Coordinates of C-alpha atoms and ligand atoms in Angstrom, one line a residue:
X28 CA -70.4 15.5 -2.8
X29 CA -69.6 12.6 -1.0
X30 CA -70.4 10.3 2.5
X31 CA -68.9 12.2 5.7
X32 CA -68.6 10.7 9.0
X33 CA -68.8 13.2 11.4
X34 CA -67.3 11.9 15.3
X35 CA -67.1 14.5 18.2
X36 CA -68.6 13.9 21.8
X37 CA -70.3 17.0 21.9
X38 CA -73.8 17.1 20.1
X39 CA -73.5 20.7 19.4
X40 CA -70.3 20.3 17.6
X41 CA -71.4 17.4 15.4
X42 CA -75.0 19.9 14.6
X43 CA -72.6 22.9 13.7
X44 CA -70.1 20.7 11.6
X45 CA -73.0 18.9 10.0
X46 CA -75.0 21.7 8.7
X47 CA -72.2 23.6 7.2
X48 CA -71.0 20.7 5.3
X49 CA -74.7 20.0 4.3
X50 CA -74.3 23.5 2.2
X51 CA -71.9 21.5 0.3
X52 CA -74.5 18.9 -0.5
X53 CA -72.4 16.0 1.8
X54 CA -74.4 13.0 3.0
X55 CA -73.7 13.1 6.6
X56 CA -73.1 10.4 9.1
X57 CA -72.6 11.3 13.1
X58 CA -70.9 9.3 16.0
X59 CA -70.6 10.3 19.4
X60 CA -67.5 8.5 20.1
X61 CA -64.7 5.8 19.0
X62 CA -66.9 2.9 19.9
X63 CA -70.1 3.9 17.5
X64 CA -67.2 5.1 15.1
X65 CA -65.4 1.7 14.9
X66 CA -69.3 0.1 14.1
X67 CA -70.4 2.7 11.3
X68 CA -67.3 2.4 9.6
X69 CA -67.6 -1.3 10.0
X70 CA -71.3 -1.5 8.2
X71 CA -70.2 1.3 6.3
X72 CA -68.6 3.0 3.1
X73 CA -67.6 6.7 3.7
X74 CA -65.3 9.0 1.1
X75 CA -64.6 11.3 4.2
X76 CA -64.0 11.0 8.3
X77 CA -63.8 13.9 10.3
X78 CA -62.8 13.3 13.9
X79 CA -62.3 15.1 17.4
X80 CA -59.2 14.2 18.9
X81 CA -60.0 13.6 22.8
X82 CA -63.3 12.0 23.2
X83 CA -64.5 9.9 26.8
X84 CA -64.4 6.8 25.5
X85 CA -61.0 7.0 23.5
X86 CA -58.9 8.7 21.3
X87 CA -59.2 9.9 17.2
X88 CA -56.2 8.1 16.6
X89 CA -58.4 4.4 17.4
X90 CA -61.1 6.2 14.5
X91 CA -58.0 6.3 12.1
X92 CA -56.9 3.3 12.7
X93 CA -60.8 1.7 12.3
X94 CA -61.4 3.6 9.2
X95 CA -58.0 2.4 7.5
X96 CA -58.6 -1.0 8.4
X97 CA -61.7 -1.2 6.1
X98 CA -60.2 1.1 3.6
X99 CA -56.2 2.2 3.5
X100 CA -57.0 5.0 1.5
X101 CA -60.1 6.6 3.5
X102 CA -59.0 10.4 4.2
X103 CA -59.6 11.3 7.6
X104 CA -59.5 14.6 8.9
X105 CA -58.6 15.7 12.8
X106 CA -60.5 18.5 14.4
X107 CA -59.2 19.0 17.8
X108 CA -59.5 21.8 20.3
X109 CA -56.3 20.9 22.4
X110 CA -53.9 21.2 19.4
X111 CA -50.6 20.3 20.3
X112 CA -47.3 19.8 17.4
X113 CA -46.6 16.2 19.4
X114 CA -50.3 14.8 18.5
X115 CA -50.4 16.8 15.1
X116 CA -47.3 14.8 14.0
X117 CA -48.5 11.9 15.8
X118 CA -52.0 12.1 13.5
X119 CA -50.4 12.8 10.3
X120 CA -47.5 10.3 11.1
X121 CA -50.0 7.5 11.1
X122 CA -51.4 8.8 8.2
X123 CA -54.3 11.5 9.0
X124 CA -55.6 13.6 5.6
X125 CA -55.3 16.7 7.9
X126 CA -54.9 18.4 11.1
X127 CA -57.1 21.2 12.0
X128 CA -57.4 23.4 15.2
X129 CA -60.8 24.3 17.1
X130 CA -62.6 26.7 17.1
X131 CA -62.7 25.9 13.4
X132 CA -63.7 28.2 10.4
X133 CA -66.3 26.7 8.5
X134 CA -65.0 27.6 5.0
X135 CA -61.5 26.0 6.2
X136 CA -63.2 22.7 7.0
X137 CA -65.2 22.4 4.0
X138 CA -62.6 23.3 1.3
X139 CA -60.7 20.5 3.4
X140 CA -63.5 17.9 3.1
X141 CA -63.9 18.6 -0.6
X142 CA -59.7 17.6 -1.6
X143 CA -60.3 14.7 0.3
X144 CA -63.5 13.6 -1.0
X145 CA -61.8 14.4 -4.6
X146 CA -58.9 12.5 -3.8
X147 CA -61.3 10.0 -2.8
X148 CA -63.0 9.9 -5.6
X149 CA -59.9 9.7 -7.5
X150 CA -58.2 7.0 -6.1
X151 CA -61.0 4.7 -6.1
X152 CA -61.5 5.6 -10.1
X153 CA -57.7 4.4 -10.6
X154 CA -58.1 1.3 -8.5
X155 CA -61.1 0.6 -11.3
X156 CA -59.2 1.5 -14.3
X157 CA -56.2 -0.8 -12.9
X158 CA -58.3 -3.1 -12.1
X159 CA -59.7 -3.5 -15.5
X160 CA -56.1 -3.2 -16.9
X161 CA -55.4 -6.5 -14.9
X162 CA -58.6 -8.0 -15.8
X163 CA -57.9 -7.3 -19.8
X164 CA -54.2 -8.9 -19.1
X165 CA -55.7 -11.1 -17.0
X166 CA -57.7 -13.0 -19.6
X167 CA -54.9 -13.4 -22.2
X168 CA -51.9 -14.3 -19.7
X169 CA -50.9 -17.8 -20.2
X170 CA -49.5 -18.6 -16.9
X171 CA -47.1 -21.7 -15.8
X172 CA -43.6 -21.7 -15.3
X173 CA -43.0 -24.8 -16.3
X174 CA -40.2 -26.0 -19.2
X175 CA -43.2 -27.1 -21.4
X176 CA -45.0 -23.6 -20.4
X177 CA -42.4 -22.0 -21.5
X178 CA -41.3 -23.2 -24.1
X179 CA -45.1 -22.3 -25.2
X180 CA -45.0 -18.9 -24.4
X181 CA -41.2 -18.6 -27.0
X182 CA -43.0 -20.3 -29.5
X183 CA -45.8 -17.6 -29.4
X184 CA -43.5 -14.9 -29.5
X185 CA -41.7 -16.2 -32.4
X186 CA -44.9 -16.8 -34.7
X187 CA -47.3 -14.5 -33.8
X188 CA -45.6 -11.6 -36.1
X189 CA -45.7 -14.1 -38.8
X190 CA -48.7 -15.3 -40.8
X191 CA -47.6 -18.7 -40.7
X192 CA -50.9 -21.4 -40.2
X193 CA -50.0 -22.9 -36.5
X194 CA -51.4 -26.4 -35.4
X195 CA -52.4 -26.3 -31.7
X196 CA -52.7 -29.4 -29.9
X197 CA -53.1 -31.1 -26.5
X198 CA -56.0 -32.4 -24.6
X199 CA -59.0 -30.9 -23.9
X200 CA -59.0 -27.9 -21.4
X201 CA -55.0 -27.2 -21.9
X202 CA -55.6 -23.9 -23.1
X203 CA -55.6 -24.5 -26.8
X204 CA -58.0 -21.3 -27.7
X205 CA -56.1 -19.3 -25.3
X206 CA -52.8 -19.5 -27.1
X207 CA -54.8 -19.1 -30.5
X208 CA -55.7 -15.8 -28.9
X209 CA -52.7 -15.2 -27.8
X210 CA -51.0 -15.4 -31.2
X211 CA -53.8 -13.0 -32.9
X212 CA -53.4 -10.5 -29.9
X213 CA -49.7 -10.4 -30.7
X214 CA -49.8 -9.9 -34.2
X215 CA -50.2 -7.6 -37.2
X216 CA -53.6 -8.7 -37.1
X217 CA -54.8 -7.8 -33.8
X218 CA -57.1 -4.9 -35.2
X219 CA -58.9 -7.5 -37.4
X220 CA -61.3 -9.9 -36.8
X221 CA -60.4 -12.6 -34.3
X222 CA -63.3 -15.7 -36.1
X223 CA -63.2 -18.7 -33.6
X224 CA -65.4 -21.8 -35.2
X225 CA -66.2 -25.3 -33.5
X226 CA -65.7 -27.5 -36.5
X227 CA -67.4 -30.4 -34.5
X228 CA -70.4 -28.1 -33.8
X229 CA -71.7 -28.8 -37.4
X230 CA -72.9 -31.1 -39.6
X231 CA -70.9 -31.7 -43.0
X232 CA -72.7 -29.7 -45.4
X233 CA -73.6 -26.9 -42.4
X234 CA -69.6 -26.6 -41.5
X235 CA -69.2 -26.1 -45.0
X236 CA -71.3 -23.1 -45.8
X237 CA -70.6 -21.9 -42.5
X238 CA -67.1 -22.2 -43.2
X239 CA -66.9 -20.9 -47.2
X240 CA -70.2 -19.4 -47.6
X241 CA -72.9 -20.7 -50.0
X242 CA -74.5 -19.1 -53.2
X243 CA -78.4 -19.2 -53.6
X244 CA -79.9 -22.7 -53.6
X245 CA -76.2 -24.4 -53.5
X246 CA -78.5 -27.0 -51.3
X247 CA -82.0 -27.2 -49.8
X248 CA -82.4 -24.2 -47.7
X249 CA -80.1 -22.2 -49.2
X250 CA -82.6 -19.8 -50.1
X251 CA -79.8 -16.7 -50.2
X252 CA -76.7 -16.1 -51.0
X253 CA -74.3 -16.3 -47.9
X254 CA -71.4 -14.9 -46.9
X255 CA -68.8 -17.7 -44.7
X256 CA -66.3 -17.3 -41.9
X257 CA -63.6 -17.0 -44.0
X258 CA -64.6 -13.8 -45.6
X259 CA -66.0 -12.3 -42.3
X260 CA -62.1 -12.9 -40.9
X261 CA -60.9 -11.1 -44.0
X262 CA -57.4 -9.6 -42.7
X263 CA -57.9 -10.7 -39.7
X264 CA -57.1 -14.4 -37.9
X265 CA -59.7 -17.4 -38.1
X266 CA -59.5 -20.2 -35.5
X267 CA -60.5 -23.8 -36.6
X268 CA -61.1 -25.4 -33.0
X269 CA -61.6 -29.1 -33.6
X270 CA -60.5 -29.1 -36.6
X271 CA -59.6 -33.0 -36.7
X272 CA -63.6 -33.5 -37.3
X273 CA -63.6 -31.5 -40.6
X274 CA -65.0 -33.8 -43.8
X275 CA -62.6 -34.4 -46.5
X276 CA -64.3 -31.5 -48.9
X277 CA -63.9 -29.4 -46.0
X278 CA -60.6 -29.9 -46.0
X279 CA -59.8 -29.9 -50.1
X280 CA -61.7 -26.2 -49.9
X281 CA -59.0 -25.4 -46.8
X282 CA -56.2 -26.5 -48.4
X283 CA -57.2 -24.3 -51.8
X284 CA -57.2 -21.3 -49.6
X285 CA -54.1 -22.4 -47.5
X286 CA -52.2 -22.6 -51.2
X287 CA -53.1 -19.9 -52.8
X288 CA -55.5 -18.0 -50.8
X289 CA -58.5 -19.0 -52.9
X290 CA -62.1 -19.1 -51.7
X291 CA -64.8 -21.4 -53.5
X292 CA -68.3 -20.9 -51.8
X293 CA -70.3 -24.0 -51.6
X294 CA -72.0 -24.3 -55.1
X295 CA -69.8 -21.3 -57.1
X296 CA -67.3 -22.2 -59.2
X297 CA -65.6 -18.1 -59.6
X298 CA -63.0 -18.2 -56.6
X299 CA -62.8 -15.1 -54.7
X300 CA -59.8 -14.0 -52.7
X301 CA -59.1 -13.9 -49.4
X302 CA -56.4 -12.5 -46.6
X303 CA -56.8 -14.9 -43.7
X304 CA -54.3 -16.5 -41.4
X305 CA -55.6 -19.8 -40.3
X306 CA -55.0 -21.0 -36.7
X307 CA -55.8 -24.9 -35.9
X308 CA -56.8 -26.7 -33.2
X309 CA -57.4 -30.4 -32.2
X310 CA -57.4 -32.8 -29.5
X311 CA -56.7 -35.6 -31.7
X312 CA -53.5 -37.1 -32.8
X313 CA -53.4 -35.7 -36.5
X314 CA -51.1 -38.4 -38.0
X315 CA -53.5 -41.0 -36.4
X316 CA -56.1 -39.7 -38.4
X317 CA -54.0 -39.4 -41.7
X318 CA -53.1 -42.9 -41.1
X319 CA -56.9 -44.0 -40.8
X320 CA -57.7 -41.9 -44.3
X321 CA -59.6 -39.2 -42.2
X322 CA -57.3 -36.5 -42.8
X323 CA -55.4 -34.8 -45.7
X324 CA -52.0 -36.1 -45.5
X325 CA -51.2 -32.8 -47.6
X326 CA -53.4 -30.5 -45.6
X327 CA -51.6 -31.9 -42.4
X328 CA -48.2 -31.2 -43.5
X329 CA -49.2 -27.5 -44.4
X330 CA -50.9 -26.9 -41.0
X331 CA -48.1 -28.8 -38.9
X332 CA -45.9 -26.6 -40.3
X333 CA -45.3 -24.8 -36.8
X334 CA -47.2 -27.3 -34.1
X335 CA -47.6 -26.2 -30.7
X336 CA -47.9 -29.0 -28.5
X337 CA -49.8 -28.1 -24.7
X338 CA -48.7 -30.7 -22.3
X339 CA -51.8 -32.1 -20.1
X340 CA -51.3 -30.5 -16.8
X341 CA -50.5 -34.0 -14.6
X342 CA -47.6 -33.6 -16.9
X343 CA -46.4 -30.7 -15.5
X344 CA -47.6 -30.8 -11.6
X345 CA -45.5 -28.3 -10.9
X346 CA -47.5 -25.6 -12.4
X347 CA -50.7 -26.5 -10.3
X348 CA -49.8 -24.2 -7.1
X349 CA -49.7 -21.1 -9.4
X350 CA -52.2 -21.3 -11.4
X351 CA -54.4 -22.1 -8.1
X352 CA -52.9 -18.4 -7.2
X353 CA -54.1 -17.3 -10.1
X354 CA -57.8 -18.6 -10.6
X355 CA -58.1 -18.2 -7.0
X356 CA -57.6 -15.0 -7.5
X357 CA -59.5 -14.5 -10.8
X358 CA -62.4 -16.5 -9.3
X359 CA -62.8 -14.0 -6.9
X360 CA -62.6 -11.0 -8.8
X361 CA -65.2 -12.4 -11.4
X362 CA -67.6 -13.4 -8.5
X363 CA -66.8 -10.1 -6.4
X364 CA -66.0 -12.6 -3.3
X365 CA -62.8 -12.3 -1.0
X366 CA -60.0 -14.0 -2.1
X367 CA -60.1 -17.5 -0.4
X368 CA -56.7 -19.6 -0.4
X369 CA -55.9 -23.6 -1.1
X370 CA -55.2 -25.3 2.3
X371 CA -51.8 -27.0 1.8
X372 CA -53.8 -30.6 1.9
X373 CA -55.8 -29.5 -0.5
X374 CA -53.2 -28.2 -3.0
X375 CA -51.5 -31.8 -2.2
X376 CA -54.7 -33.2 -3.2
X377 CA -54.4 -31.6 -6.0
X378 CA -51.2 -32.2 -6.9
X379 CA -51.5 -35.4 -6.7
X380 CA -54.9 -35.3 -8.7
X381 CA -55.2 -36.8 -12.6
X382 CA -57.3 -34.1 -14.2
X383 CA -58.4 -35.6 -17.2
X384 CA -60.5 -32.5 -17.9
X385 CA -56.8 -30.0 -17.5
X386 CA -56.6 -26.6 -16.4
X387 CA -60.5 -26.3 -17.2
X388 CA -60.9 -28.6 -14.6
X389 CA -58.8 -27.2 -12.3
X390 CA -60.7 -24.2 -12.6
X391 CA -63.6 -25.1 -12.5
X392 CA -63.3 -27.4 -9.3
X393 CA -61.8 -23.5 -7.3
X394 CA -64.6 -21.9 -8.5
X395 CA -67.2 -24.8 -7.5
X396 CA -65.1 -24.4 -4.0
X397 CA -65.7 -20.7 -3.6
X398 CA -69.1 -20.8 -4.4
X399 CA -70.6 -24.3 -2.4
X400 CA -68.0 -23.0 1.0
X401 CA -68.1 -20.3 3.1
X402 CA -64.6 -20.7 4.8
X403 CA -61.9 -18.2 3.6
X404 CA -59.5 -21.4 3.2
X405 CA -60.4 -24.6 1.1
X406 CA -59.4 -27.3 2.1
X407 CA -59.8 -30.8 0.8
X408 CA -63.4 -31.8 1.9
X409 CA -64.3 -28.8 -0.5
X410 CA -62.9 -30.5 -4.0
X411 CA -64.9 -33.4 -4.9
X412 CA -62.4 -34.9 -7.0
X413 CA -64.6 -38.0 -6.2
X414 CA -63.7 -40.2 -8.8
X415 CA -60.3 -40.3 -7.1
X416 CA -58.3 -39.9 -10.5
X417 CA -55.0 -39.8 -8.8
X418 CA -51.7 -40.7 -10.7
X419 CA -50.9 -44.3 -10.2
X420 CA -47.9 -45.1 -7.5
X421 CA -50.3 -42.4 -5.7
X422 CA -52.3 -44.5 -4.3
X423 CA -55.0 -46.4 -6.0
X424 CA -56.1 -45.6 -9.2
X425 CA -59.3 -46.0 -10.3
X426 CA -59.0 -45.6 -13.9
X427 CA -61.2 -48.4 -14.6
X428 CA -64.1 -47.4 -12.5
X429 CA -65.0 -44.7 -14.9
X430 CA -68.6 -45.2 -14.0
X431 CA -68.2 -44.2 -10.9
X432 CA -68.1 -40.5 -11.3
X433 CA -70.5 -38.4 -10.4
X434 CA -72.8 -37.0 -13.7
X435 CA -73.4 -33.8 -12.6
X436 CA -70.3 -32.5 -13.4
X437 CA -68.8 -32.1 -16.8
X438 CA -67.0 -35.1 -17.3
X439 CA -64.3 -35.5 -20.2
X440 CA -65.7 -39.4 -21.6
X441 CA -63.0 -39.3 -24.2
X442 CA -60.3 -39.3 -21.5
X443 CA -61.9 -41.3 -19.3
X444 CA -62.8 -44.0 -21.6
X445 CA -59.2 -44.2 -23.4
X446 CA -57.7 -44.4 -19.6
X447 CA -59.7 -47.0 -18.9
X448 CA -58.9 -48.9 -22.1
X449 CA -55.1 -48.4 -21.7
X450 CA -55.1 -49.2 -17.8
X451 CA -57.0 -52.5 -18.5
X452 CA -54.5 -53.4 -21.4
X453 CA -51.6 -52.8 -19.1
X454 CA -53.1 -55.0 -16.6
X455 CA -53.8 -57.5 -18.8
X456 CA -50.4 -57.6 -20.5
X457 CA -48.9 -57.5 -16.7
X458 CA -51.4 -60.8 -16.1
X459 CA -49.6 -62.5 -19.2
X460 CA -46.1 -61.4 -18.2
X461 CA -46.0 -59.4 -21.3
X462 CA -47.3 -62.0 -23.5
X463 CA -49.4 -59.9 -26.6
X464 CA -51.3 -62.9 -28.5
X465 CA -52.6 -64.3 -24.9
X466 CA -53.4 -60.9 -23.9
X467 CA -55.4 -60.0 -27.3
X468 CA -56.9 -63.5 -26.7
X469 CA -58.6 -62.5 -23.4
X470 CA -59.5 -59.2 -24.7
X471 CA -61.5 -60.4 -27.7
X472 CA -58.6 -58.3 -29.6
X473 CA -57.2 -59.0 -32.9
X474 CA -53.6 -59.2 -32.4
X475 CA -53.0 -56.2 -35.0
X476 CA -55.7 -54.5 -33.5
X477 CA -53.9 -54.9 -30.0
X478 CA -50.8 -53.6 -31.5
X479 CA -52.3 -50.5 -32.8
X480 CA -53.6 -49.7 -29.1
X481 CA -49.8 -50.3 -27.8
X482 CA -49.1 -47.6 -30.2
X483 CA -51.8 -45.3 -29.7
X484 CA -51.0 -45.4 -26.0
X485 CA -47.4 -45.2 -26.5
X486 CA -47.1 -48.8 -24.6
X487 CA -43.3 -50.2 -25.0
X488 CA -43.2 -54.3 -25.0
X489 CA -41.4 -53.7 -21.6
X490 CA -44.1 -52.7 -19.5
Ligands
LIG513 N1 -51.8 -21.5 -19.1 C1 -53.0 -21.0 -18.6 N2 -53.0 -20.0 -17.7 C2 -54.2 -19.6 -17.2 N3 -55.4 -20.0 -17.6 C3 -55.4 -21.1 -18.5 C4 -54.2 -21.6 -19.0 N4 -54.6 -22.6 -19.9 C5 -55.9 -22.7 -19.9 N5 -56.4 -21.7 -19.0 C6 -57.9 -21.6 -18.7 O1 -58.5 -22.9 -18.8 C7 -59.7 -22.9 -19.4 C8 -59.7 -23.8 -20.7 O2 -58.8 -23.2 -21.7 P1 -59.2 -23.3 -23.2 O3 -60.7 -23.1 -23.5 O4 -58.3 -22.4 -24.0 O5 -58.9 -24.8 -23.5 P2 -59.0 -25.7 -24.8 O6 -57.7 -26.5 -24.9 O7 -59.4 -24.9 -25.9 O8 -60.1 -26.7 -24.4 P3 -61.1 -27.7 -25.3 O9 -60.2 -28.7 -25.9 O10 -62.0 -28.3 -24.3 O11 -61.7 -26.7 -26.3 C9 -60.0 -21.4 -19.7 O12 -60.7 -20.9 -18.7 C10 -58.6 -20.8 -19.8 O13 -58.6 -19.4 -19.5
LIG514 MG1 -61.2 -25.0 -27.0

């Protein structure tokens, strides 16, 4: 059963045709000509057109082409009383289903209409399946063909078939989870559990027992026993995002299981063994952190064991232009929209754009685009990157107005508040020709307290 347009000039044809494909439990749809043809199929989705060839206003060839405009793979069948072998070539030549003579025979037409409503019904079934093929790839491709992109993707492929821990960093929206994905999805593992956990989501005492499980009335509240993460990712791959945040017992009870794969829930003292490879991420500089006695200096030499560092995206401009493709493309398949494209100012904009918030930014600023315009291109006036965060040499940066962005989007304060920070101790610096002590002076800065900035911002006495 499917949705036949009928088309023929002659009322009596389109009655006879209609009622013996009704018998087949069609829907049926009738034009009297090309013109009301080309607007039903324009409103309309059909599985099947069946057309005269020689009508007053035109020709079935102009239905063929109308219906294949909306829909390439639309079978449409010719019915035609003045059969010639020029026009039957002509028809299937420009890609007609079939060609069939009048005076028709009614079962001929109707075993005709059912292939092509099968086919029909096939095609558009493989266009879903691919469809969801792509979208499954889709989410797990880590795009960019940049050296630094690259060189991610090799270092994936290299560990993911081990069950070495990996330490995941770069700023926030790089695509640190995706790669922890990646790795699980590419290795032994895959049919285990994939356990993702926000370490900076909880509390001290709540990140433990999430983390490790508790035994009844380890604390206040603990009114059960409970099993943690770890054991719920048993053979399979757990991901500590954030990890930078955990406490220091946090991070004694992950170096334990690290070592020798030893699990104490919080308030047991029987260890219980556990199969878990342990994927870390963090936006923080780790060593900063050991240095500050926040973080393990032992626990950070067994997670950096293989780092994987993602470079912020204004570090590798030339990936921008892609991965617009791309989330252009996965925007609109998400929001079932047409596909809209960047104008080429607006990929300049963009190009020339800081994105403190990285390829989450980026993404999110198309998808803003697709929704807030109705043009099929966006062009600059469509991305509010308001705050102007543009690269400096680029114009005028405007690092140091960080309260001037607009709060109701997602902002990344972090960022913002360190780029203000180093862009004012540049300045100043540049205002004492390079003098520190004066510059620490007029920023109410110890001068070891300046020199630990230079360092964190990777500022060389030369600037
Ligand atoms: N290389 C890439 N190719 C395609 N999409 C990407 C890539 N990197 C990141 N993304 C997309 O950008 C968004 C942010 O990625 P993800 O959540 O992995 O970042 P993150 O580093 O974990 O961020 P945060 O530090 O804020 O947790 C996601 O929508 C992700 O799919
Ligand atoms: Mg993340």
């Amino acid at each position: 059963m499917g949705r036949i347009l009928v088309v023929d000039d002659e009322p009596s044809m389109r009655r006879i045709l209609a009622s013996n494909l009704r018998q087949d439990h069609h829907e049926i749809h009738e034009a009297s000509g090309v013109e009301e043809a080309q607007r039903t199929l324009a409103a309309n989705d059909f599985d099947v057109v069946v057309t005269d060839q020689r009508m007053p206003d035109g020709e079935g060839l102009a239905v063929l082409a109308a219906a294949h405009e909306n829909d390439a793979t639309l079978p449409v069948i010719f019915l035609t009383a003045v059969a010639s072998i020029e026009l039957a070539v002509e028809s299937m030549r420009q890609g007609a289903f079939d060609f069939l003579t009048k005076p028709f025979q009614p079962e001929v037409v109707r075993a005709t209409v059912r292939r092509a409503c099968e086919r029909t019904r096939l095609l558009r079934e493989n266009i879903l399946l691919k469809d969801a093929v792509v979208r499954l790839e889709g989410a797990s491709e880590i795009y960019g063909e940049s050296a630094p992109m690259q060189a991610v993707r090799e270092r994936i492929a290299r560990v993911a078939p081990t069950s070495a821990t990996v330490l995941i960093t770069g700023e926030t929206g790089t695509g640190k989870e995706l790669v922890a994905r990646a790795i699980h999805r590419n290795s032994p593992r895959a049919s285990k559990p994939f356990v993702a956990v926000n370490c900076a989501a909880f509390t001290e005492t709540l990140l433990e027992s999430e983390l490790f499980g508790h035994e009844k009335g380890a604390f206040t509240g603990a009114d059960r026993q409970r099993q943690g993460l770890f054991e719920a990712a048993h053979e399979g791959t757990l991901f500590l995002d954030e990890a930078g945040e955990m406490s220091l017992a946090a991070q004694a009870k992950l170096l334990r299981i690290l070592t020798d794969g030893q699990l104490l829930r919080v308030g047991s003292t029987r260890p219980r063994h556990v199969d878990v490879r342990v994927l870390v991420a963090t936006h923080r500089n780790l060593e900063q952190r050991v240095r500050e006695g926040l973080f393990r200096e032992d626990l950070f030499y067994r997670l950096a064991v293989v780092p994987i560092q993602i470079a912020p995206l204004r570090e590798r401009r030339e990936d921008i232009a892609g991965l617009s493709d791309v989330f252009c493309h996965q925007i609109a398949t998400d929001l079932k929209m047409p596909r809209r494209r960047l104008s080429a100012e607006a990929l300049q904009q963009l190009q020339e754009y800081r994105f403190p918030g990285n390829l989450r930014e980026l993404r999110n600023l198309i998808e803003r685009a697709y929704i807030l315009t109705s043009n099929l291109e966006i062009g600059p006036e469509d991305l509010p990157l308001a705050q102007k965060e543009t690269i400096p040499g680029n114009g005028n940066s405007s690092r140091a107005n960080a309260l001037a962005i607009p709060l109701s989007d997602s902002f990344d304060l972090t960022g913002l508040l360190e780029g203000a920070e180093k862009e004012l101790i540049l300045r100043t610096l540049n205002a004492t020709r390079g003098a520190q002590a004066e510059a620490a002076r007029r920023m109410g800065l110890s001068r070891s307290a300046l020199a630990y900035k230079l360092t964190k911002y990777g500022i060389r006495a030369s600037e």
